[in-house]
CSV table of C-alpha atoms in Angstrom, one decimal:
chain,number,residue,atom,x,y,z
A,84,UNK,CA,-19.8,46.4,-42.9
A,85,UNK,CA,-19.3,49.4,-41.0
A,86,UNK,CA,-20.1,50.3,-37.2
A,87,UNK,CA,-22.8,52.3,-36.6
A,88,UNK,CA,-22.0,55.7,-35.1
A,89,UNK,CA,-23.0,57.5,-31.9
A,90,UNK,CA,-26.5,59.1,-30.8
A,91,UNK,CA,-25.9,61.7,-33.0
A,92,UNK,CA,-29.3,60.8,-35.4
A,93,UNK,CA,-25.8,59.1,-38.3
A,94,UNK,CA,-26.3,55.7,-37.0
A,95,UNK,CA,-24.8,54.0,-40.0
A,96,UNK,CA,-23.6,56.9,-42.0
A,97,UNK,CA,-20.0,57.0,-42.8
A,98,UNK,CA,-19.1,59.9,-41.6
A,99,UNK,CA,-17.2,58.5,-38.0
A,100,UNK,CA,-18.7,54.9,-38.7
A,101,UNK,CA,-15.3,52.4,-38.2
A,102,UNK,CA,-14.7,49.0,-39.9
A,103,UNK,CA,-16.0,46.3,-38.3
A,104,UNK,CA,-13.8,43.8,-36.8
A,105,UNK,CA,-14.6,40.2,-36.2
A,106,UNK,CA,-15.8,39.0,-32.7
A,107,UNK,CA,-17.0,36.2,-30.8
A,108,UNK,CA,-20.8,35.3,-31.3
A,109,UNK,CA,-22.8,34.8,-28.4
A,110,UNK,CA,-25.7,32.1,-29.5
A,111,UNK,CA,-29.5,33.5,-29.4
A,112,UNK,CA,-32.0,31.0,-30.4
A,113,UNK,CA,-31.8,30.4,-34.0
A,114,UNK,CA,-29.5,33.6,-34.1
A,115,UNK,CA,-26.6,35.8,-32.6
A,116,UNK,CA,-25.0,39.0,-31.2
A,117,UNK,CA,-21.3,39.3,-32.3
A,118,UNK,CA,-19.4,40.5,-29.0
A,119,UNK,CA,-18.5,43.7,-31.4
A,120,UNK,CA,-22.2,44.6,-31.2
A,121,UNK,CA,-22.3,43.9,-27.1
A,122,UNK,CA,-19.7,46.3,-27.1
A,123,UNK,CA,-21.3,48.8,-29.6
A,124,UNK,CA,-24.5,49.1,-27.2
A,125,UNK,CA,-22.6,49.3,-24.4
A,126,UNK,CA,-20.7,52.4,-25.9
A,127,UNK,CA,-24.1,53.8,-26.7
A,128,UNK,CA,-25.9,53.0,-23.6
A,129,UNK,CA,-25.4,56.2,-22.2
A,130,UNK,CA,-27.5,57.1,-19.0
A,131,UNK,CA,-30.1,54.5,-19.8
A,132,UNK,CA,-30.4,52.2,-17.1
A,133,UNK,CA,-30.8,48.9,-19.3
A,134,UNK,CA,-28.3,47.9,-21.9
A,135,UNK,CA,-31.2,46.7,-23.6
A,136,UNK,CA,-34.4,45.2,-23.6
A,137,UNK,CA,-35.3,41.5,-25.2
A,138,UNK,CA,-38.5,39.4,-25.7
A,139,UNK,CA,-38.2,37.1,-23.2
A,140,UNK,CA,-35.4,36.2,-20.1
A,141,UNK,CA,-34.1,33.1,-22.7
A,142,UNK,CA,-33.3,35.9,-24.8
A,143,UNK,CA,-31.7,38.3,-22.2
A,144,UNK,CA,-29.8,35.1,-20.7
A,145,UNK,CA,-27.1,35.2,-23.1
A,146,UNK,CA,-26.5,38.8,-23.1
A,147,UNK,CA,-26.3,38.8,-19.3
A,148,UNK,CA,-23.5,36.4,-19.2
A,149,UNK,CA,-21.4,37.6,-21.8
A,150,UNK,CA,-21.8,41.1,-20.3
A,151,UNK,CA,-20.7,40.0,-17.0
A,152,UNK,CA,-24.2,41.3,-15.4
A,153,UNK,CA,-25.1,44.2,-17.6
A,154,UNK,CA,-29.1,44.9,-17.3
A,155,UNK,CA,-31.3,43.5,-19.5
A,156,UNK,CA,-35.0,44.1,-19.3
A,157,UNK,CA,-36.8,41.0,-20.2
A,158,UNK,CA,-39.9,42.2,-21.6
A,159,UNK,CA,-43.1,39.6,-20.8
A,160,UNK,CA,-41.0,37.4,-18.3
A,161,UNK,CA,-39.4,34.3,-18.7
A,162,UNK,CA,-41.2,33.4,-21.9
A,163,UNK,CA,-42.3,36.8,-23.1
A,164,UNK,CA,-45.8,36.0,-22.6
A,165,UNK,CA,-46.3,37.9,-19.1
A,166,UNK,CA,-47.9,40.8,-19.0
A,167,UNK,CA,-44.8,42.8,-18.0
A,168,UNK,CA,-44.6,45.8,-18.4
A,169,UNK,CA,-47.3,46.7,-20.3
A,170,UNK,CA,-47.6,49.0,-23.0
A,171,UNK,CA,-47.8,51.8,-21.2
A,172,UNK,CA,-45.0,51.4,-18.4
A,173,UNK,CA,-42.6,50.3,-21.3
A,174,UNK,CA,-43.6,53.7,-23.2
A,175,UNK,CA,-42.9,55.5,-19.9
A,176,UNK,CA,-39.3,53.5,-19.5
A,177,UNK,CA,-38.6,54.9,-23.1
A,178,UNK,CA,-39.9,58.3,-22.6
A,179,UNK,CA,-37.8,58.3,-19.4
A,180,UNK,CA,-34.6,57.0,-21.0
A,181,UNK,CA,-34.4,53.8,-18.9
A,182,UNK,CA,-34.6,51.9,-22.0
A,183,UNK,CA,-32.9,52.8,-25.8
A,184,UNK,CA,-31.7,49.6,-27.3
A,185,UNK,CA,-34.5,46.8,-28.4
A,186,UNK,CA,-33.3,43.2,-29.5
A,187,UNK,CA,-36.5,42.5,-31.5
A,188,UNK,CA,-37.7,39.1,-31.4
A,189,UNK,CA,-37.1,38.2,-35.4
A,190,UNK,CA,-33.5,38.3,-34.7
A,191,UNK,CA,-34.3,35.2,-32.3
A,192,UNK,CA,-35.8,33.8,-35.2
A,193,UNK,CA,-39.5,34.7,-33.6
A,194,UNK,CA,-40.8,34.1,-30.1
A,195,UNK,CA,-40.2,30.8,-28.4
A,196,UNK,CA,-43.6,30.9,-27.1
A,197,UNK,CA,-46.9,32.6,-28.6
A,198,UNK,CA,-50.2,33.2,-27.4
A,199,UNK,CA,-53.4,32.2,-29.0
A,200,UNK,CA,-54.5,35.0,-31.2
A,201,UNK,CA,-57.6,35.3,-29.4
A,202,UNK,CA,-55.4,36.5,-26.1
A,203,UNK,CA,-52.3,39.1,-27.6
A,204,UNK,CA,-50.0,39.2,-25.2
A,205,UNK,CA,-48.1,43.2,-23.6
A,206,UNK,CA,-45.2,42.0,-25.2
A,207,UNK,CA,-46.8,41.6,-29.1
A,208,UNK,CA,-48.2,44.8,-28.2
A,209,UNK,CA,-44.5,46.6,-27.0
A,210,UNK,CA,-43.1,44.9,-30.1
A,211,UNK,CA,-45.4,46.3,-32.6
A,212,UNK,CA,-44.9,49.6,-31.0
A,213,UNK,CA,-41.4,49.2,-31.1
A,214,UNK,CA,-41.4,48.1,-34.6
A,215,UNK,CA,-43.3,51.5,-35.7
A,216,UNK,CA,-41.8,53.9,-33.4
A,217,UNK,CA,-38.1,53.0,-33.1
A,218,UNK,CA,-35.4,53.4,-35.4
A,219,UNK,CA,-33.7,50.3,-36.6
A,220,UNK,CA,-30.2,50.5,-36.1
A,221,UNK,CA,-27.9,49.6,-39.5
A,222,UNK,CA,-24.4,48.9,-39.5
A,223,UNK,CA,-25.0,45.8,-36.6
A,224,UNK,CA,-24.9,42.1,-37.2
A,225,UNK,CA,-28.3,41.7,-36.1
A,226,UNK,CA,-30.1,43.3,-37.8
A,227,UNK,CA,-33.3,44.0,-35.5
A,228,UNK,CA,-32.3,46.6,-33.3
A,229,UNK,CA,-34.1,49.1,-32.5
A,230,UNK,CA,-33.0,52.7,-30.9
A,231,UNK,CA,-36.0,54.2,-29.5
A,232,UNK,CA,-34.7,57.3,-27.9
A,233,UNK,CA,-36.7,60.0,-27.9
């Protein structure tokens, strides 16, 4: 498949997409981020202070260490189920361009941990928000990124 390109509004168009080239994956639950797509984001990451954000610190672990460090904003905690941030602050990080890039949590094969349906949880909430008001960005092996710049 082809790379997506820059923040230009063509991610995934062919004009200036390159071939993709093969890559070590890095193991994410029940899925995972080819190194060639670590690389993409941090290409793209621009002046946002988080390479990306994840559902949940076992998600962001993996990304972390194959990054060498690079910040990664573990949305709800260790298990995603914290109620941090909420909604709102996350809407402010995007609106302030803190945060772009969003792993969503289907790419982890779902949520490690869930809530009862009686009690959502600030993550279900950023993630359905996420899901309707981000882009998802083609041309990646994953296949549940979002770009949510605004």
């Amino acid at each position: 498949g082809a790379r997506p390109s820059g923040g230009d509004g063509t991610r995934g168009a062919a004009g200036g997409a390159a071939p993709r080239t093969g890559g070590a994956a890095l193991g994410l639950g029940g899925a995972s981020v080819d190194s060639t797509d670590i690389t993409w984001l941090e290409e793209h990451q621009g002046d946002a202070r988080y390479l990306l954000a994840t559902f949940g610190a076992q998600a962001a672990a993996p990304i972390i260490t194959a990054t060498d460090g690079a910040s990664v904003l573990p949305v709800g905690g260790f298990n995603g189920l914290d109620p941090v941030p909420t909604l709102e602050a996350f809407q402010a990080m995007v609106a302030d361009g803190e945060v772009r890039y969003v792993l969503g949590s289907t790419a982890l094969g779902g949520r490690g941990a869930t809530a009862p349906a009686s009690s959502p949880t600030a993550s279900a909430s950023i993630e359905q928000w996420v899901e309707s008001s981000c882009t998802r960005v083609s041309g990646l092996d994953v296949n549940d990124v979002f770009d949510c710049a605004p």
